[in-house]
Coordinates of C-alpha atoms and ligand atoms in Angstrom, one line a residue:
M300 CA -27.2 -23.8 -30.1
S301 CA -29.2 -26.9 -30.6
T302 CA -27.7 -29.8 -32.6
P303 CA -29.2 -30.1 -36.1
R304 CA -31.9 -32.8 -36.1
H305 CA -34.1 -34.4 -38.8
D306 CA -37.8 -33.8 -39.1
A307 CA -40.4 -36.3 -40.2
Q308 CA -39.6 -35.6 -43.8
G309 CA -35.9 -36.2 -43.2
R310 CA -35.0 -32.5 -43.6
R311 CA -32.4 -31.0 -41.3
S312 CA -33.7 -28.6 -38.6
F313 CA -31.5 -26.0 -37.0
A314 CA -34.4 -24.6 -34.8
R315 CA -34.4 -24.5 -31.1
T316 CA -35.6 -27.9 -29.7
A317 CA -38.9 -26.4 -28.4
Y318 CA -39.9 -25.8 -32.0
D319 CA -40.2 -29.6 -32.6
A320 CA -43.5 -29.3 -30.8
V321 CA -44.7 -26.2 -32.7
P322 CA -46.9 -26.8 -35.7
L323 CA -47.3 -24.1 -38.3
Y324 CA -50.7 -22.5 -37.5
D325 CA -52.8 -23.4 -40.5
P326 CA -56.5 -24.0 -39.9
K327 CA -56.9 -24.9 -43.6
R328 CA -59.5 -22.4 -44.3
A329 CA -60.4 -22.8 -48.0
P330 CA -62.3 -19.8 -49.4
V331 CA -66.0 -20.1 -48.9
E332 CA -69.0 -17.9 -49.9
L333 CA -70.0 -17.1 -46.3
D334 CA -67.3 -17.3 -43.7
L335 CA -68.6 -17.3 -40.1
T336 CA -65.4 -18.7 -38.5
D337 CA -63.3 -15.8 -37.2
N338 CA -65.6 -13.5 -35.2
T339 CA -64.6 -10.4 -37.1
N340 CA -67.0 -7.5 -37.7
L341 CA -69.1 -8.8 -40.6
W342 CA -70.7 -5.4 -41.2
G343 CA -67.5 -4.0 -42.6
M344 CA -65.0 -1.2 -41.8
P345 CA -65.8 2.0 -39.8
P346 CA -66.4 4.9 -42.2
A347 CA -63.9 7.5 -40.9
A348 CA -61.1 4.9 -40.7
E349 CA -61.9 3.9 -44.2
R350 CA -61.6 7.5 -45.4
A351 CA -58.3 8.0 -43.5
W352 CA -57.0 4.9 -45.2
R353 CA -58.0 6.0 -48.7
D354 CA -56.8 9.6 -48.3
A355 CA -53.4 8.8 -46.7
P356 CA -50.4 10.9 -47.9
V357 CA -47.7 8.9 -49.6
S358 CA -45.3 9.7 -46.7
R359 CA -47.3 7.4 -44.5
I360 CA -46.0 4.6 -46.7
T361 CA -42.5 5.8 -47.7
R362 CA -41.4 6.8 -44.2
Y363 CA -41.1 4.7 -41.0
P364 CA -43.9 4.8 -38.5
T365 CA -43.4 6.1 -35.0
L366 CA -41.3 3.7 -32.8
Y367 CA -44.1 2.8 -30.3
A368 CA -47.3 4.1 -31.9
A369 CA -47.6 7.3 -29.8
E370 CA -50.7 8.6 -31.8
L371 CA -52.6 5.4 -31.3
K372 CA -51.7 5.1 -27.6
Q373 CA -53.1 8.5 -27.0
A374 CA -56.4 7.6 -28.7
L375 CA -56.6 4.2 -26.9
A376 CA -55.8 5.9 -23.6
G377 CA -58.9 8.0 -24.1
Y378 CA -61.0 5.0 -25.1
V379 CA -60.2 2.8 -22.1
G380 CA -59.7 5.7 -19.5
V381 CA -56.0 5.3 -18.5
S382 CA -52.8 7.3 -19.3
P383 CA -50.9 6.5 -22.5
D384 CA -47.9 5.1 -20.5
M385 CA -50.3 2.3 -19.4
I386 CA -50.8 1.0 -22.9
V387 CA -48.7 -1.2 -25.2
T388 CA -49.7 -1.8 -28.8
G389 CA -48.9 -4.8 -31.0
C390 CA -49.4 -6.3 -34.4
G391 CA -52.7 -7.8 -33.4
S392 CA -53.3 -9.0 -29.8
D393 CA -51.5 -12.2 -30.9
D394 CA -48.3 -10.1 -30.9
I395 CA -49.0 -8.9 -27.4
L396 CA -49.6 -12.4 -26.1
D397 CA -46.5 -13.7 -27.8
S398 CA -44.3 -10.7 -26.6
A399 CA -45.7 -11.0 -23.0
M400 CA -44.7 -14.7 -22.9
R401 CA -41.2 -13.7 -24.0
A402 CA -41.0 -10.9 -21.5
F403 CA -42.3 -12.7 -18.4
G404 CA -41.3 -16.4 -18.9
E405 CA -37.8 -17.9 -18.5
P406 CA -37.4 -20.9 -20.9
G407 CA -39.1 -23.9 -19.2
D408 CA -41.5 -21.8 -17.1
V409 CA -45.2 -22.6 -17.1
V410 CA -48.0 -20.9 -18.9
A411 CA -51.3 -22.1 -17.5
G412 CA -54.6 -21.6 -19.2
P413 CA -58.2 -23.0 -19.1
E414 CA -59.4 -25.6 -21.5
P415 CA -61.1 -24.9 -23.8
S416 CA -59.8 -21.4 -24.6
F417 CA -57.9 -19.5 -27.3
A418 CA -56.1 -22.0 -29.4
M419 CA -53.0 -19.9 -29.9
I420 CA -52.0 -19.9 -26.2
P421 CA -50.3 -23.3 -26.2
I422 CA -48.6 -22.5 -29.5
F423 CA -47.2 -19.1 -28.3
A424 CA -46.0 -20.8 -25.1
R425 CA -44.1 -23.4 -27.1
M426 CA -42.7 -20.8 -29.5
N427 CA -41.2 -19.1 -26.5
A428 CA -39.7 -22.3 -25.0
L429 CA -42.3 -22.3 -22.2
T430 CA -44.3 -25.2 -20.9
Y431 CA -48.1 -25.0 -21.4
A432 CA -50.4 -26.4 -18.7
G433 CA -54.0 -26.6 -19.8
C434 CA -56.5 -27.1 -17.0
V435 CA -60.0 -28.3 -17.9
E436 CA -62.6 -25.7 -16.9
L437 CA -65.3 -26.4 -14.3
P438 CA -68.7 -27.7 -15.4
S439 CA -70.0 -24.1 -14.9
H440 CA -67.6 -23.1 -17.7
Q441 CA -65.6 -21.0 -15.3
P442 CA -61.8 -21.6 -15.1
D443 CA -60.6 -24.1 -12.5
L444 CA -58.5 -21.6 -10.6
D445 CA -57.3 -24.1 -8.0
A446 CA -55.8 -26.3 -10.8
L447 CA -54.4 -23.4 -12.6
L448 CA -52.7 -21.9 -9.6
A449 CA -51.3 -25.4 -8.6
T450 CA -49.1 -25.3 -11.7
K451 CA -47.3 -22.2 -10.3
P452 CA -47.5 -20.4 -13.6
A453 CA -45.1 -17.6 -14.6
L454 CA -48.0 -16.6 -16.8
L455 CA -51.7 -17.3 -16.0
Y456 CA -53.9 -16.8 -19.0
L457 CA -57.6 -16.1 -18.6
C458 CA -60.1 -15.1 -21.3
S459 CA -63.3 -13.1 -20.8
P460 CA -65.6 -13.6 -22.6
N461 CA -63.9 -16.9 -23.3
N462 CA -63.3 -18.1 -26.8
P463 CA -64.9 -20.5 -27.8
T464 CA -67.6 -20.8 -25.1
G465 CA -68.6 -17.1 -24.9
T466 CA -68.6 -17.3 -21.1
L467 CA -67.9 -14.2 -19.0
L468 CA -65.5 -14.8 -16.1
A469 CA -66.7 -14.0 -12.6
R470 CA -65.0 -10.9 -11.4
A471 CA -64.2 -12.7 -8.1
T472 CA -62.2 -15.3 -10.1
I473 CA -60.1 -12.5 -11.7
E474 CA -59.6 -10.8 -8.3
R475 CA -58.5 -14.1 -6.7
A476 CA -56.1 -14.8 -9.6
L477 CA -54.6 -11.4 -9.0
R478 CA -54.2 -12.1 -5.2
E479 CA -52.8 -15.7 -5.6
A480 CA -51.0 -16.0 -8.9
P481 CA -47.2 -16.1 -8.5
G482 CA -46.5 -14.3 -11.8
V483 CA -48.2 -12.2 -14.4
V484 CA -52.0 -12.6 -15.2
L485 CA -52.9 -12.2 -18.8
L486 CA -56.6 -11.3 -19.1
D487 CA -57.7 -11.6 -22.7
E488 CA -60.6 -9.3 -23.4
A489 CA -60.7 -9.6 -27.2
Y490 CA -64.5 -9.7 -27.0
A491 CA -65.2 -7.3 -24.1
E492 CA -67.1 -4.8 -26.2
F493 CA -69.9 -7.4 -26.8
A494 CA -70.1 -8.1 -23.1
G495 CA -70.2 -4.5 -22.0
V496 CA -68.0 -5.5 -19.0
S497 CA -64.3 -5.1 -18.5
A498 CA -61.8 -5.6 -15.7
I499 CA -59.4 -2.9 -16.9
D500 CA -60.2 -0.9 -13.7
L501 CA -58.3 -3.6 -11.8
V502 CA -54.9 -2.6 -13.3
A503 CA -55.0 0.3 -10.9
H504 CA -54.8 -2.2 -8.0
S505 CA -52.4 -4.9 -9.4
D506 CA -48.9 -4.6 -10.9
R507 CA -49.2 -8.2 -12.3
L508 CA -52.3 -7.7 -14.5
L509 CA -52.1 -7.2 -18.2
V510 CA -55.5 -6.8 -19.9
I511 CA -55.2 -7.6 -23.6
R512 CA -57.6 -6.1 -26.2
T513 CA -57.9 -6.0 -30.0
M514 CA -59.4 -3.8 -32.7
S515 CA -60.0 -7.0 -34.8
K516 CA -63.5 -7.7 -33.5
A517 CA -65.8 -4.9 -32.5
F518 CA -63.8 -2.3 -34.5
G519 CA -63.8 -4.3 -37.8
L520 CA -60.0 -3.8 -38.4
A521 CA -58.7 -7.4 -38.2
G522 CA -56.7 -7.0 -41.4
L523 CA -54.9 -3.9 -40.0
R524 CA -53.6 -6.1 -37.1
I525 CA -54.1 -3.7 -34.2
G526 CA -53.8 -5.2 -30.7
Y527 CA -53.1 -3.5 -27.4
A528 CA -52.8 -4.2 -23.7
V529 CA -53.4 -2.2 -20.5
G530 CA -51.3 -2.5 -17.4
Q531 CA -49.1 -0.6 -15.0
P532 CA -46.3 1.3 -16.7
S533 CA -43.5 -1.0 -15.7
L534 CA -45.4 -4.1 -16.9
V535 CA -46.3 -2.4 -20.2
M536 CA -42.7 -1.3 -20.7
D537 CA -41.4 -4.9 -20.4
V538 CA -43.9 -6.0 -23.1
E539 CA -42.8 -3.0 -25.2
K540 CA -39.1 -4.1 -24.9
S541 CA -39.8 -7.6 -25.9
R542 CA -42.1 -6.5 -28.7
G543 CA -39.5 -4.2 -30.2
P544 CA -39.9 -0.9 -32.3
Y545 CA -41.9 -0.3 -35.5
K546 CA -44.3 -3.2 -35.0
L547 CA -47.4 -1.2 -36.1
N548 CA -47.4 0.0 -39.6
A549 CA -48.2 3.7 -40.1
M550 CA -51.3 3.2 -42.3
A551 CA -52.9 0.9 -39.7
E552 CA -51.9 3.0 -36.8
H553 CA -53.5 6.2 -38.2
A554 CA -56.7 4.5 -39.4
A555 CA -57.1 2.9 -36.0
A556 CA -56.6 6.2 -34.2
V557 CA -59.2 7.8 -36.4
A558 CA -61.6 5.0 -35.7
L559 CA -61.3 5.6 -32.0
Q560 CA -61.7 9.4 -32.4
Q561 CA -64.6 9.5 -35.0
D562 CA -66.2 6.1 -35.4
M563 CA -67.4 5.3 -31.9
P564 CA -71.1 5.7 -32.9
W565 CA -70.6 3.2 -35.8
V566 CA -68.8 0.7 -33.5
E567 CA -71.5 1.0 -30.7
E568 CA -74.3 0.6 -33.2
H569 CA -72.8 -2.6 -34.6
V570 CA -71.9 -4.0 -31.2
A571 CA -75.6 -3.5 -30.2
L572 CA -76.7 -5.2 -33.4
A573 CA -74.4 -8.1 -32.9
V574 CA -75.7 -8.6 -29.4
T575 CA -79.4 -8.5 -30.5
L576 CA -78.7 -10.9 -33.4
R577 CA -76.6 -13.2 -31.2
E578 CA -79.7 -13.7 -29.1
R579 CA -81.9 -14.1 -32.1
L580 CA -79.6 -16.8 -33.5
A581 CA -79.6 -18.5 -30.1
D582 CA -83.4 -18.5 -30.0
A583 CA -83.5 -19.9 -33.6
L584 CA -81.2 -22.7 -32.5
R585 CA -83.3 -23.4 -29.4
A586 CA -86.4 -23.6 -31.5
R587 CA -84.7 -26.4 -33.5
G588 CA -84.0 -28.3 -30.3
F589 CA -80.4 -27.3 -29.7
A590 CA -79.0 -25.8 -26.5
P591 CA -76.5 -23.0 -27.2
L592 CA -74.3 -21.8 -24.4
A593 CA -75.0 -18.3 -23.0
S594 CA -72.7 -16.1 -25.0
H595 CA -71.3 -12.6 -24.1
A596 CA -69.3 -12.3 -27.3
N597 CA -70.1 -12.0 -31.0
F598 CA -70.4 -15.7 -31.6
V599 CA -72.7 -18.5 -30.5
C600 CA -71.3 -21.8 -29.3
V601 CA -73.8 -24.7 -29.8
P602 CA -73.4 -28.4 -29.0
V603 CA -74.0 -30.4 -32.2
P604 CA -73.1 -34.1 -32.4
D605 CA -70.5 -35.0 -35.1
C606 CA -69.6 -31.3 -35.5
V607 CA -66.7 -32.0 -37.8
D608 CA -68.9 -33.8 -40.3
V609 CA -71.6 -31.2 -39.9
G610 CA -69.0 -28.4 -40.5
Q611 CA -67.9 -30.2 -43.7
A612 CA -71.4 -30.5 -44.9
L613 CA -72.1 -26.9 -44.2
R614 CA -69.0 -26.0 -46.2
A615 CA -70.4 -27.9 -49.1
H616 CA -73.4 -25.5 -48.8
G617 CA -71.0 -22.5 -49.0
V618 CA -71.1 -21.7 -45.3
A619 CA -68.1 -22.0 -42.9
V620 CA -68.4 -22.2 -39.1
R621 CA -65.8 -23.5 -36.7
P622 CA -66.2 -27.1 -35.3
F623 CA -64.7 -27.8 -31.9
P624 CA -64.8 -31.6 -31.3
A625 CA -65.1 -33.1 -27.9
L626 CA -64.9 -30.0 -25.7
P627 CA -64.7 -31.0 -22.0
H628 CA -68.2 -30.9 -20.3
I629 CA -69.7 -29.9 -23.6
G630 CA -68.9 -32.4 -26.3
D631 CA -69.0 -31.7 -30.0
T632 CA -69.7 -28.0 -30.7
L633 CA -70.0 -25.5 -33.5
R634 CA -69.0 -21.9 -33.1
I635 CA -70.9 -19.5 -35.3
S636 CA -69.8 -15.8 -35.7
V637 CA -72.7 -13.3 -35.6
G638 CA -73.2 -11.0 -38.5
P639 CA -76.1 -9.4 -40.4
W640 CA -79.3 -11.4 -40.1
S641 CA -79.2 -12.2 -43.9
M642 CA -76.0 -14.1 -43.2
L643 CA -77.4 -15.9 -40.2
E644 CA -80.5 -16.8 -42.1
R645 CA -78.3 -18.3 -44.8
F646 CA -76.5 -20.3 -42.1
L647 CA -79.8 -21.5 -40.6
A648 CA -81.1 -22.6 -44.0
A649 CA -77.9 -24.6 -44.7
F650 CA -77.9 -26.0 -41.2
D651 CA -81.6 -27.2 -41.6
D652 CA -80.7 -28.8 -44.9
V653 CA -77.6 -30.6 -43.4
M654 CA -79.4 -31.8 -40.3
T655 CA -82.5 -33.0 -42.3
A656 CA -80.2 -34.9 -44.7
R657 CA -78.4 -36.5 -41.7
R658 CA -81.7 -37.6 -40.1
T659 CA -83.0 -39.2 -43.3
T660 CA -79.8 -41.1 -44.2
Ligands
PMP146 N1 -57.6 -13.5 -28.3 C1 -58.8 -14.1 -28.6 C2 -59.6 -14.7 -27.5 C3 -59.1 -14.3 -29.9 O1 -60.2 -15.0 -30.2 C4 -58.3 -13.8 -30.9 C5 -58.6 -13.9 -32.4 N2 -59.4 -14.9 -32.8 C6 -57.2 -13.1 -30.5 C7 -56.9 -12.9 -29.2 C8 -56.2 -12.5 -31.5 O2 -56.8 -11.5 -32.2 P1 -55.9 -10.4 -33.0 O3 -54.5 -10.9 -33.1 O4 -56.5 -10.3 -34.4 O5 -55.9 -9.2 -32.2

């Protein structure tokens, strides 16, 4: 037990000491007319999943869900082409990442990850009393694997396509990580559908690889909180143990399974649209003299000086995008989620107004 301490406001804290370095995650997202910050599916919810949600029997709410989401695992197994015992589900992929850190890291162990990457990784590491080691990516936007491996991580985190850059990891980098990492390799493929590329096939050759996926992005189900991971059965079982039973609610589990069984044409159509419009948005930004990074996800990352001020000015125009100040090798950047062209036109009009006003003042 840790000795009670006092926080900055003078209140007593009984939490484990590692929590002193854990902020409450709160990106202060005030409601805004057009929100292009979170890379969800801005076309809406897949239709069969929506019907399943609306037509649910009351027992789906009054009774407990299955312990470990057997129905959804079956559907996911079909989708990714593995057996159901190679899948673990979670309350969003956040839950999988958090549970994996608990399962595979002893307190004090290292979680290593590239910088920049998914902002929750250092937070999950600290929440689980692990030490986070961030290693600045190479100028090519690939992870610096030498630096990452030098930290001897119990968990090595990689993200492909990476958030926030949109960069696809070279397959050789993933293969080398699997050969040389001392512990578990977490490969976050939250945006894989938009890249059309996955490394899930590598789980057949590695007992240390956990590929983490989500239904929050391409499938349009972020509010249902459905994440999953693919790995060899023993690895998956360890995450399942650390995650615990009943973590998926029954309504969400069923709607997600229906989406996988019946809504694939909808999902594929909207992934294709997102890819087309991502390129159209990148062209429009290039035409304005900016140099967006090549993206394989459903967002565009574009260097824009004074991105925090620009982000605030865009908000005043009713449009939210995510600023990332001072990214290594890149500088100030805006990340813009891709949605229907009407939304992106609205963003571009606001962006033009903001940039013109900044040039003339
Ligand atoms: N990984 C990455 C790279 C993400 O960008 C996100 C969400 N922004 C997540 C994981 C978590 O997604 P969820 O918990 O909704 O599955």
